[in-house]
Tab-separated table of C-alpha atoms in Angstrom:
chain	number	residue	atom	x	y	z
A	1	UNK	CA	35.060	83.584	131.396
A	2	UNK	CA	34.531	83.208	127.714
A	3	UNK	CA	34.517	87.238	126.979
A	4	UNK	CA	38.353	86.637	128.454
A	5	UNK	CA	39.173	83.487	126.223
A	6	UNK	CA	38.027	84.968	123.402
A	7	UNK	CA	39.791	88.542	124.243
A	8	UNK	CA	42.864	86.129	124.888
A	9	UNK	CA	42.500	84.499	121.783
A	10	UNK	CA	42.173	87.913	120.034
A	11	UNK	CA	45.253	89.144	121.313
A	12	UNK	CA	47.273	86.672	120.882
A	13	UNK	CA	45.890	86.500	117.421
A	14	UNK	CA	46.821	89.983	116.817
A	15	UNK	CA	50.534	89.332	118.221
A	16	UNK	CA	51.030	86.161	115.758
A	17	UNK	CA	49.937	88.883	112.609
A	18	UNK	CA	52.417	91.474	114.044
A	19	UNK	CA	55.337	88.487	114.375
A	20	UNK	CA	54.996	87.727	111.071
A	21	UNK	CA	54.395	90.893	109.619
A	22	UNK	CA	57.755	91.919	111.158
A	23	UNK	CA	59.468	88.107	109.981
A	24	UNK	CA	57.890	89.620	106.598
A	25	UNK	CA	59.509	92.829	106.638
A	26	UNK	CA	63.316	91.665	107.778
A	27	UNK	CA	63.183	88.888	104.808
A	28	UNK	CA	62.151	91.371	102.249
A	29	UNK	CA	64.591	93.946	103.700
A	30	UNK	CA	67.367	91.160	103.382
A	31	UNK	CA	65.853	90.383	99.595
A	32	UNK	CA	66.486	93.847	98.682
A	33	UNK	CA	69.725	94.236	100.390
A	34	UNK	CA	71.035	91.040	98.571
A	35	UNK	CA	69.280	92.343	94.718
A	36	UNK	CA	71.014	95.900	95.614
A	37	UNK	CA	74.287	93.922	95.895
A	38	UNK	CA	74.073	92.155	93.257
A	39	UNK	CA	72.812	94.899	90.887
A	40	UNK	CA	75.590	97.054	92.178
A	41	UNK	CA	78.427	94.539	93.160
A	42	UNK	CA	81.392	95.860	94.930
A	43	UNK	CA	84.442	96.535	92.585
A	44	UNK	CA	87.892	95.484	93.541
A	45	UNK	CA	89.878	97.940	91.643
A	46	UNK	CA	88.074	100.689	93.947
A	47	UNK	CA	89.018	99.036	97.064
A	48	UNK	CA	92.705	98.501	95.925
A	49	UNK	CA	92.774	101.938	94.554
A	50	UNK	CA	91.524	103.456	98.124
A	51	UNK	CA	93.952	101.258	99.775
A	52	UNK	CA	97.050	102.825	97.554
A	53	UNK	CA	96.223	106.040	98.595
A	54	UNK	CA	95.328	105.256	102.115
A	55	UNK	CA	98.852	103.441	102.269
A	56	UNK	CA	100.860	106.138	100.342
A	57	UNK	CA	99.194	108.641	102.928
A	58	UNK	CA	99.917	106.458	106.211
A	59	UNK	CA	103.501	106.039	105.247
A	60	UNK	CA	103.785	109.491	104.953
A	61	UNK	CA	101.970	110.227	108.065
A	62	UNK	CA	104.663	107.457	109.645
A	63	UNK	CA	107.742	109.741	108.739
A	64	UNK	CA	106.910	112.105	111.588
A	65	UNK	CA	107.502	109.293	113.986
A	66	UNK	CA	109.769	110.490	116.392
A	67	UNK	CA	113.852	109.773	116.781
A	68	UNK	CA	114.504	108.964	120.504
A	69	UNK	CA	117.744	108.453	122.025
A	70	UNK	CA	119.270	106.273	124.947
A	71	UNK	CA	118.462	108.934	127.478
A	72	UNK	CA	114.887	108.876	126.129
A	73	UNK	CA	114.143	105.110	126.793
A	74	UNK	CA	111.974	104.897	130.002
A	75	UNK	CA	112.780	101.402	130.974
A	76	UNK	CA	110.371	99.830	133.118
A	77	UNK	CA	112.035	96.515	133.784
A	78	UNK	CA	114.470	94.877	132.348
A	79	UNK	CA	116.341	91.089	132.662
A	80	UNK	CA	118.570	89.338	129.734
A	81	UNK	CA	114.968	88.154	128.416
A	82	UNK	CA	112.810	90.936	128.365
A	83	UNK	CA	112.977	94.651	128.247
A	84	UNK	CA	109.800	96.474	129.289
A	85	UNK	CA	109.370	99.814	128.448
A	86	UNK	CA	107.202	103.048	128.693
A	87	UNK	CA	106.422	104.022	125.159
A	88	UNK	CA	105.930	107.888	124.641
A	89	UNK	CA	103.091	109.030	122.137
A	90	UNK	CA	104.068	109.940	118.378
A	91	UNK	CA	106.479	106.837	117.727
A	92	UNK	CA	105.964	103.963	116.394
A	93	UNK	CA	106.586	100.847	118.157
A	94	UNK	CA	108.381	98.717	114.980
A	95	UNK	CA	108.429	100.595	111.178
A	96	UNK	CA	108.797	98.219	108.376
A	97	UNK	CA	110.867	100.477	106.418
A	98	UNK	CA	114.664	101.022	108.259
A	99	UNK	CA	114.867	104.614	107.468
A	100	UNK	CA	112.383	105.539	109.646
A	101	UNK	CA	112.179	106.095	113.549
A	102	UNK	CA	110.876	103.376	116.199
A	103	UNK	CA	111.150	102.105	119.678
A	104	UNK	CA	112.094	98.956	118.830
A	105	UNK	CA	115.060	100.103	116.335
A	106	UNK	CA	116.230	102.474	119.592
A	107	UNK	CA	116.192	99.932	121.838
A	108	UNK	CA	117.976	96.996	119.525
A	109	UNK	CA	120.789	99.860	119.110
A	110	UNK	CA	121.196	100.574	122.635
A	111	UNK	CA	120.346	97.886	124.886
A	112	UNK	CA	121.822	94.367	124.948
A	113	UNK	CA	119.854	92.545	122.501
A	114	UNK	CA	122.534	93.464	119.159
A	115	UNK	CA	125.621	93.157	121.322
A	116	UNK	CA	125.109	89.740	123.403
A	117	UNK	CA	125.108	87.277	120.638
A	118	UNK	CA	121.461	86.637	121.339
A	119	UNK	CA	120.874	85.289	117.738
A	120	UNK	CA	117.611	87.716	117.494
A	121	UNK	CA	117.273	89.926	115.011
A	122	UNK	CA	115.279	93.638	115.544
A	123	UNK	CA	111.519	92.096	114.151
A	124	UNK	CA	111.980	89.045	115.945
A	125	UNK	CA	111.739	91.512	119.305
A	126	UNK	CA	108.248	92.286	118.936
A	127	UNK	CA	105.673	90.412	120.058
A	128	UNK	CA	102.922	93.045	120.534
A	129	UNK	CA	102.597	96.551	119.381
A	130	UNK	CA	101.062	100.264	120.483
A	131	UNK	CA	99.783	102.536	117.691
A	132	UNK	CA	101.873	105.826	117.040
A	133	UNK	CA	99.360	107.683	118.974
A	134	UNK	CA	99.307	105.352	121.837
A	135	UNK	CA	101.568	105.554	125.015
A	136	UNK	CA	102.396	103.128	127.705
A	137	UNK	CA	104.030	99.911	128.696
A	138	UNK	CA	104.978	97.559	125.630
A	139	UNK	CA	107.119	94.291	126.174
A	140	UNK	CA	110.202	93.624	123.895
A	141	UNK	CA	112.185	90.098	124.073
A	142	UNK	CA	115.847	89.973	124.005
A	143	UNK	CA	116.362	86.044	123.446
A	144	UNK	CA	114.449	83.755	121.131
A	145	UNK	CA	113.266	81.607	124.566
A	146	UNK	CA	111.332	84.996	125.632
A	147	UNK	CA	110.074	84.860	121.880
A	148	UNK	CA	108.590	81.638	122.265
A	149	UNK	CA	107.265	82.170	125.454
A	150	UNK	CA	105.535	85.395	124.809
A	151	UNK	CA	103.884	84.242	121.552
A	152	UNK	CA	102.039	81.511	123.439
A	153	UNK	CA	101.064	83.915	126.389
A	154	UNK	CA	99.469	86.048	124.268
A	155	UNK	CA	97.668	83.240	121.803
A	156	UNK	CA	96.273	81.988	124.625
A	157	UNK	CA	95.629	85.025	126.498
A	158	UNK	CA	97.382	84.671	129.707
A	159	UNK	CA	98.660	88.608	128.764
A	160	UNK	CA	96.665	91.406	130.830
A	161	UNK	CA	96.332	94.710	129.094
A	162	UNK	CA	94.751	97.517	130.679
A	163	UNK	CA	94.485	100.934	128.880
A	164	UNK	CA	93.132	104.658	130.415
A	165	UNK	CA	91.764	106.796	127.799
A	166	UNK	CA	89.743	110.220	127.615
A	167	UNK	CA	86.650	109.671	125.642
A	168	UNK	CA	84.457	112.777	123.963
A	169	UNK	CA	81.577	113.157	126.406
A	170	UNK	CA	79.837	111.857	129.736
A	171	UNK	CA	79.127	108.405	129.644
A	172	UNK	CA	75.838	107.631	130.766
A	173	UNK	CA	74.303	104.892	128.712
A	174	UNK	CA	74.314	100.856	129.751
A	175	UNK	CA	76.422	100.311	126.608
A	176	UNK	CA	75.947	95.993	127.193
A	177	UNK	CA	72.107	96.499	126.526
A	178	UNK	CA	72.726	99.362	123.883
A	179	UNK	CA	75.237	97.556	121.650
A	180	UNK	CA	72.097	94.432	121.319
A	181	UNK	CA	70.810	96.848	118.801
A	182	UNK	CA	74.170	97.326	116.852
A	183	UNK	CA	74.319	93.590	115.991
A	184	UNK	CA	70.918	92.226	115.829
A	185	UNK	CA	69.373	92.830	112.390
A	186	UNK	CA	66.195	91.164	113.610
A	187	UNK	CA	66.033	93.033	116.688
A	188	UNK	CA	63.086	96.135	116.626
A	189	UNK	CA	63.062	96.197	120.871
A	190	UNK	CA	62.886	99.648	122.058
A	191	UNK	CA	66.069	100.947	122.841
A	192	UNK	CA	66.718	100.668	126.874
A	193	UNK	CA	66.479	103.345	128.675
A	194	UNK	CA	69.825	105.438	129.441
A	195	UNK	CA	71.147	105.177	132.926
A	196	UNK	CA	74.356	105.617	134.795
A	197	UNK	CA	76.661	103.296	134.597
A	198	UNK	CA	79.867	102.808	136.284
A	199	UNK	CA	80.742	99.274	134.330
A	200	UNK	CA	79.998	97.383	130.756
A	201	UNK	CA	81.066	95.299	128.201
A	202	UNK	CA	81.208	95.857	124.501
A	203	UNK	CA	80.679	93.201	121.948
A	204	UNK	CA	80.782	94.581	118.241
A	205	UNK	CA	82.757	92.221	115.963
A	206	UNK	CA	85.292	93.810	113.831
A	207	UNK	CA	85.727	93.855	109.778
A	208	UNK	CA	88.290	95.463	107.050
A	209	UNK	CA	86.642	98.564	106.114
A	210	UNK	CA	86.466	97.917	102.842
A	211	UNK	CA	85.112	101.750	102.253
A	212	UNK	CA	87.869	103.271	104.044
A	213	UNK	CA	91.152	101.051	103.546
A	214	UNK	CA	93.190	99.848	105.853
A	215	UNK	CA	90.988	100.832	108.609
A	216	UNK	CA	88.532	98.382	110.792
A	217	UNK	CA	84.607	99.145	111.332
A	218	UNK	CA	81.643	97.493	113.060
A	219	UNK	CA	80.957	94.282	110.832
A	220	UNK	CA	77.126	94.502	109.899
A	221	UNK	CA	75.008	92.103	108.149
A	222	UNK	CA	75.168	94.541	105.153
A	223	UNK	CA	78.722	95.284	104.679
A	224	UNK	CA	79.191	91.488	104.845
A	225	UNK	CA	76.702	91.502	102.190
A	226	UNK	CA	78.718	94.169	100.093
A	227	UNK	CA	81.941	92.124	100.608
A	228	UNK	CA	80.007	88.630	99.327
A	229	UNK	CA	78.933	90.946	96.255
A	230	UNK	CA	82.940	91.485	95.326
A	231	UNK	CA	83.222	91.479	91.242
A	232	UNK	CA	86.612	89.699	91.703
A	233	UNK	CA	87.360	88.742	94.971
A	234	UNK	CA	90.394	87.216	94.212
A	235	UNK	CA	91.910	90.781	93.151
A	236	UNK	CA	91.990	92.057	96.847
A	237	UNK	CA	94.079	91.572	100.373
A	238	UNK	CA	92.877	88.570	101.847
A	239	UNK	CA	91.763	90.529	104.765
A	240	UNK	CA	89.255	91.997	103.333
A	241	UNK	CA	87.356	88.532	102.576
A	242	UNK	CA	87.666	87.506	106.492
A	243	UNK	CA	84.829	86.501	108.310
A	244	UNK	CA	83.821	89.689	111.162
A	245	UNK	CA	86.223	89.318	114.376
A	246	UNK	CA	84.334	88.649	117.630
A	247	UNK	CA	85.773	91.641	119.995
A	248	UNK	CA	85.132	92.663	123.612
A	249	UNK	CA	86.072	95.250	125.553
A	250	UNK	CA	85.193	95.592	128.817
A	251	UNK	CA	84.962	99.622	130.449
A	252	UNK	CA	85.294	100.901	133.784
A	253	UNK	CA	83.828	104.822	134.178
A	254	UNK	CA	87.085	106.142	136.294
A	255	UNK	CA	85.575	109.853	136.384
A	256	UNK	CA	83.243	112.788	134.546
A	257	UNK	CA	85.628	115.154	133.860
A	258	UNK	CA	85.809	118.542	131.998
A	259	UNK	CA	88.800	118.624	129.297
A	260	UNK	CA	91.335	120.946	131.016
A	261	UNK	CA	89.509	121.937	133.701
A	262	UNK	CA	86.988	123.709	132.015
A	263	UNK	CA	83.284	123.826	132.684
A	264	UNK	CA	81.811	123.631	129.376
A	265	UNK	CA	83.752	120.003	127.367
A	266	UNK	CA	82.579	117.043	129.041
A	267	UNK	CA	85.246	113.990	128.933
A	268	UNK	CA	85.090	110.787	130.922
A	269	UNK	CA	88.039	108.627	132.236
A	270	UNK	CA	87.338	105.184	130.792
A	271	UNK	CA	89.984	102.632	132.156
A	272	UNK	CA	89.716	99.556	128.840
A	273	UNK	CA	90.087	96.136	128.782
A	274	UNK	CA	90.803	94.766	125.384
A	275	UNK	CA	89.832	91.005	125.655
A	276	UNK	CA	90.190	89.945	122.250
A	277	UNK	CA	93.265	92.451	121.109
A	278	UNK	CA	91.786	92.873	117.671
A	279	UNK	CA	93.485	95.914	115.653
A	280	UNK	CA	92.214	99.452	116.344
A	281	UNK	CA	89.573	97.745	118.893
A	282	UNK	CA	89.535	100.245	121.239
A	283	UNK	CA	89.193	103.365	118.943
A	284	UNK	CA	86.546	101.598	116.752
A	285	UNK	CA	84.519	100.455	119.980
A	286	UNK	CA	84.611	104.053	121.695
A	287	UNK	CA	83.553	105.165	118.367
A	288	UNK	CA	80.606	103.103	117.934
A	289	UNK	CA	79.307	103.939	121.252
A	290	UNK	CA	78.910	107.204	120.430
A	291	UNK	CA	82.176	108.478	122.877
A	292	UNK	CA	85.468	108.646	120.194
A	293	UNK	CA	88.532	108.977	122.157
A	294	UNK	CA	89.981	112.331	122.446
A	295	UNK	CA	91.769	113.851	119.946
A	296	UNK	CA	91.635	110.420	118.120
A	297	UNK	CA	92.227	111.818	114.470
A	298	UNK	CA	91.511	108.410	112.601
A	299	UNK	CA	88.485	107.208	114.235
A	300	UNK	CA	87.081	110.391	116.140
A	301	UNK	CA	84.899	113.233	114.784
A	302	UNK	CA	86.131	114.036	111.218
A	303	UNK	CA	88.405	111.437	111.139
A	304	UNK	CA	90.053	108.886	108.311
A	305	UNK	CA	88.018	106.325	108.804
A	306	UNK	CA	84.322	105.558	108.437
A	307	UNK	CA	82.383	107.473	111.534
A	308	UNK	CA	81.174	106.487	114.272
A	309	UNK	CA	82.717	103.045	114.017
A	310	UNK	CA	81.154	102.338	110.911
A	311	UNK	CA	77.741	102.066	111.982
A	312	UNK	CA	75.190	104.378	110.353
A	313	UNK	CA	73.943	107.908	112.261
A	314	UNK	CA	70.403	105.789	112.884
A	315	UNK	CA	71.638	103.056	114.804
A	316	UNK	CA	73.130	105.870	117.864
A	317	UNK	CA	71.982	107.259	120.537
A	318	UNK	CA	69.471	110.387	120.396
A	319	UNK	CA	72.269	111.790	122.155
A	320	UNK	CA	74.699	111.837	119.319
A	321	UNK	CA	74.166	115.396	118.136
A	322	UNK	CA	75.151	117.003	121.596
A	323	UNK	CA	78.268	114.307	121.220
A	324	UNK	CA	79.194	115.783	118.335
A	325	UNK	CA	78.828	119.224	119.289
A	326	UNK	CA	80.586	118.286	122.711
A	327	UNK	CA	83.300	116.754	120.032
A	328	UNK	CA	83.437	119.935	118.016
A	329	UNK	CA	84.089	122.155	121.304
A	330	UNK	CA	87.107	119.470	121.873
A	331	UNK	CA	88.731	120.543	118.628
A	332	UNK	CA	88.459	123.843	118.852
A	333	UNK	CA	89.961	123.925	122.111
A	334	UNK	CA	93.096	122.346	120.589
A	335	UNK	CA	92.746	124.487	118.037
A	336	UNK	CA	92.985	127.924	120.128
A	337	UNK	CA	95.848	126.335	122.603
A	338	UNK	CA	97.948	126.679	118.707
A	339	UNK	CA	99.322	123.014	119.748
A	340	UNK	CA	99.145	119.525	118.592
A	341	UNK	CA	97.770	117.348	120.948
A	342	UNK	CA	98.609	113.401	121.420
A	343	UNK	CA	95.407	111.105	121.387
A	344	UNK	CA	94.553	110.464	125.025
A	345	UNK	CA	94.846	106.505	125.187
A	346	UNK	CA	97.788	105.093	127.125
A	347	UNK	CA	98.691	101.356	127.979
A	348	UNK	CA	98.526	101.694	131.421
A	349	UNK	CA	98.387	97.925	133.332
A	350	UNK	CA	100.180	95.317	132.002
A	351	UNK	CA	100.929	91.323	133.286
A	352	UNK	CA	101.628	88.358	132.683
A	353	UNK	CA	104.114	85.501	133.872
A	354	UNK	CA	107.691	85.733	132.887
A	355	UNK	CA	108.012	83.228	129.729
A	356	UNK	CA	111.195	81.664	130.908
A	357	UNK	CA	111.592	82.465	134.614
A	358	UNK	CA	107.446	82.026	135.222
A	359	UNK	CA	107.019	84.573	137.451
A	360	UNK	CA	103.900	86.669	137.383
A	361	UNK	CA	104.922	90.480	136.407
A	362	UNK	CA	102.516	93.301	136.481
A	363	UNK	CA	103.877	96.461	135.411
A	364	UNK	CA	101.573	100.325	136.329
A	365	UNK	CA	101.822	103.610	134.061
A	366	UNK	CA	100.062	106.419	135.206
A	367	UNK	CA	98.507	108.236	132.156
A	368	UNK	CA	99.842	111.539	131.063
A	369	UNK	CA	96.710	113.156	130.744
């Protein structure tokens, strides 16, 4: 009985030196992180002149957005308070400069909402937007009452939002216990083991990339490091100085698929639930997990922004270099068929109670992919 106390008391001994050697190693490792900061502060005039280009480039890129018509409008519903409609890839849903192409500028011009006397101007109609690159259902008010209404459903939630999207690979992984890794600074667990999964959250909070302007990455303890270290923080968007967003996405695996029905380009059929509706969530989330969306040219493989969500190459899977490769093959495909293709992400649930008549709404796309 006293060999085992004292082999107890050596082991636990033992665990105590390797606790602190490892509360040791994470204090010096934030020491040196905050010295290499300050020794090498972040300089505003970088960021803003990365932004200016980013902009000049993204306005540019916003001049393709497509001119639709009356006949192109596919209305979904529609009362003297709301229009819902289904939103085709490759326009935007509101431009901030008149001369060029959006839904919204269509549909004040050929629906009810300029002719009625409705007292609502064409930027007081939006109350959520889709990215360019993103189809599906998007809700426009036509009276300042629907306005009202709709800005409190969605500040407190009460909107549904349900996207389909083809992401670059199978997904296998149990990306709830993956993700702990991400986040966790402190945490040197050995990484789970990967298993099918048919369900899972996401929970990555959100930052300005301050790298890569305007885009978003996965806030780390690092980068929030590099923002504290700003030379003249006072010189930049205000963004860029916000604390991380807290984002969740929950994922349903619909299918395995091969893109096009061929045998050799995995995809999967993830249907996404954005719970917190942060900008760019969705893209920057598939990213991190290793699975970019398809054809996603800002946040997939070779894209814009920082890759793979903004976290770095050693916090992914071991699988990430057959991702890529599967990525790779995904490109190329598009690039033999000699045709653009539209990001495959569509809006493709929506509901939510009627802000002036109260009645619940839900509202199905099918994805056209």
């Amino acid at each position: 009985i006293r060999c085992a106390f004292h082999l107890l008391s050596i082991l636990q001994q033992q665990q105590q030196q390797q606790q602190h050697r490892r509360w040791v190693s994470v204090r010096e490792s934030t020491e040196n992180e905050q010295l290499s900061h300050q020794e090498h502060p972040l300089k505003a005039a970088d960021i803003n002149r990365r932004l200016r280009v980013a902009m000049l480039k993204m306005k540019e890129r916003d001049r393709n957005s497509r001119v639709l018509s009356k006949d192109d409008l596919v209305i979904v519903y529609q009362d003297d308070h709301i229009i819902v409609v289904d939103k085709p890839s490759g326009v935007l849903s509101v431009s901030s400069d008149k001369d060029i192409p959006s839904l919204c500028k269509t549909i004040y011009e050929t629906t009810a909402s300029s002719k009625n006397n409705n007292n609502i101007t064409m930027s007081q109609m939006v109350v959520h937007r889709l990215g360019m690159d993103t189809s599906g259902l998007i809700v426009f008010c036509q009276t300042m009452e629907a306005v009202r209404g709709m800005h409190m459903l969605f500040r407190s939630r009460q909107v549904v939002k349900e996207y389909e999207a083809l992401v670059c690979g199978h997904v296998v992984v149990d990306v709830l216990d993956d993700v702990d890794k991400y986040v966790d600074d402190d945490d040197d667990s050995a990484d789970s083991a990967a298993t099918t999964t048919t369900t899972g959250s996401i929970e990555m909070p959100l930052m300005r990339d301050y790298e890569r302007p305007p885009y978003m990455r996965i806030s780390t303890k690092q980068h929030q490091l590099a923002i504290a270290s700003l030379d003249e923080p006072e010189s930049v968007h205000k963004k860029f100085l916000e604390a991380p967003k807290s984002c969740i996405t929950h994922y349903q695996v619909v299918s395995r698929d091969y893109l096009d029905n061929t045998s050799d380009v995995p995809v999967t059929r993830l249907r996404l639930t954005s719970i917190s509706g942060r900008t760019h969530q969705l893209n920057v989330h598939c990213a991190a997990m290793g699975h970019p969306i398809v054809y996603d040219s800002i946040y997939g493989w070779n894209g814009e922004a920082t890759p793979h969500g903004g976290l770095d190459v050693d916090d992914l899977s071991s699988s990430t270099e057959e991702q890529q490769q599967q990525a790779d093959m995904i490109y190329a495909a598009a690039a033999v068929n000699n045709k653009e293709r539209n990001m495959c992400i569509h809006a493709s649930f929506l509901s939510f109670r009627h802000p002036v008549t109260k009645t619940l709404m839900s509202f199905r796309s099918p994805a056209p992919f």
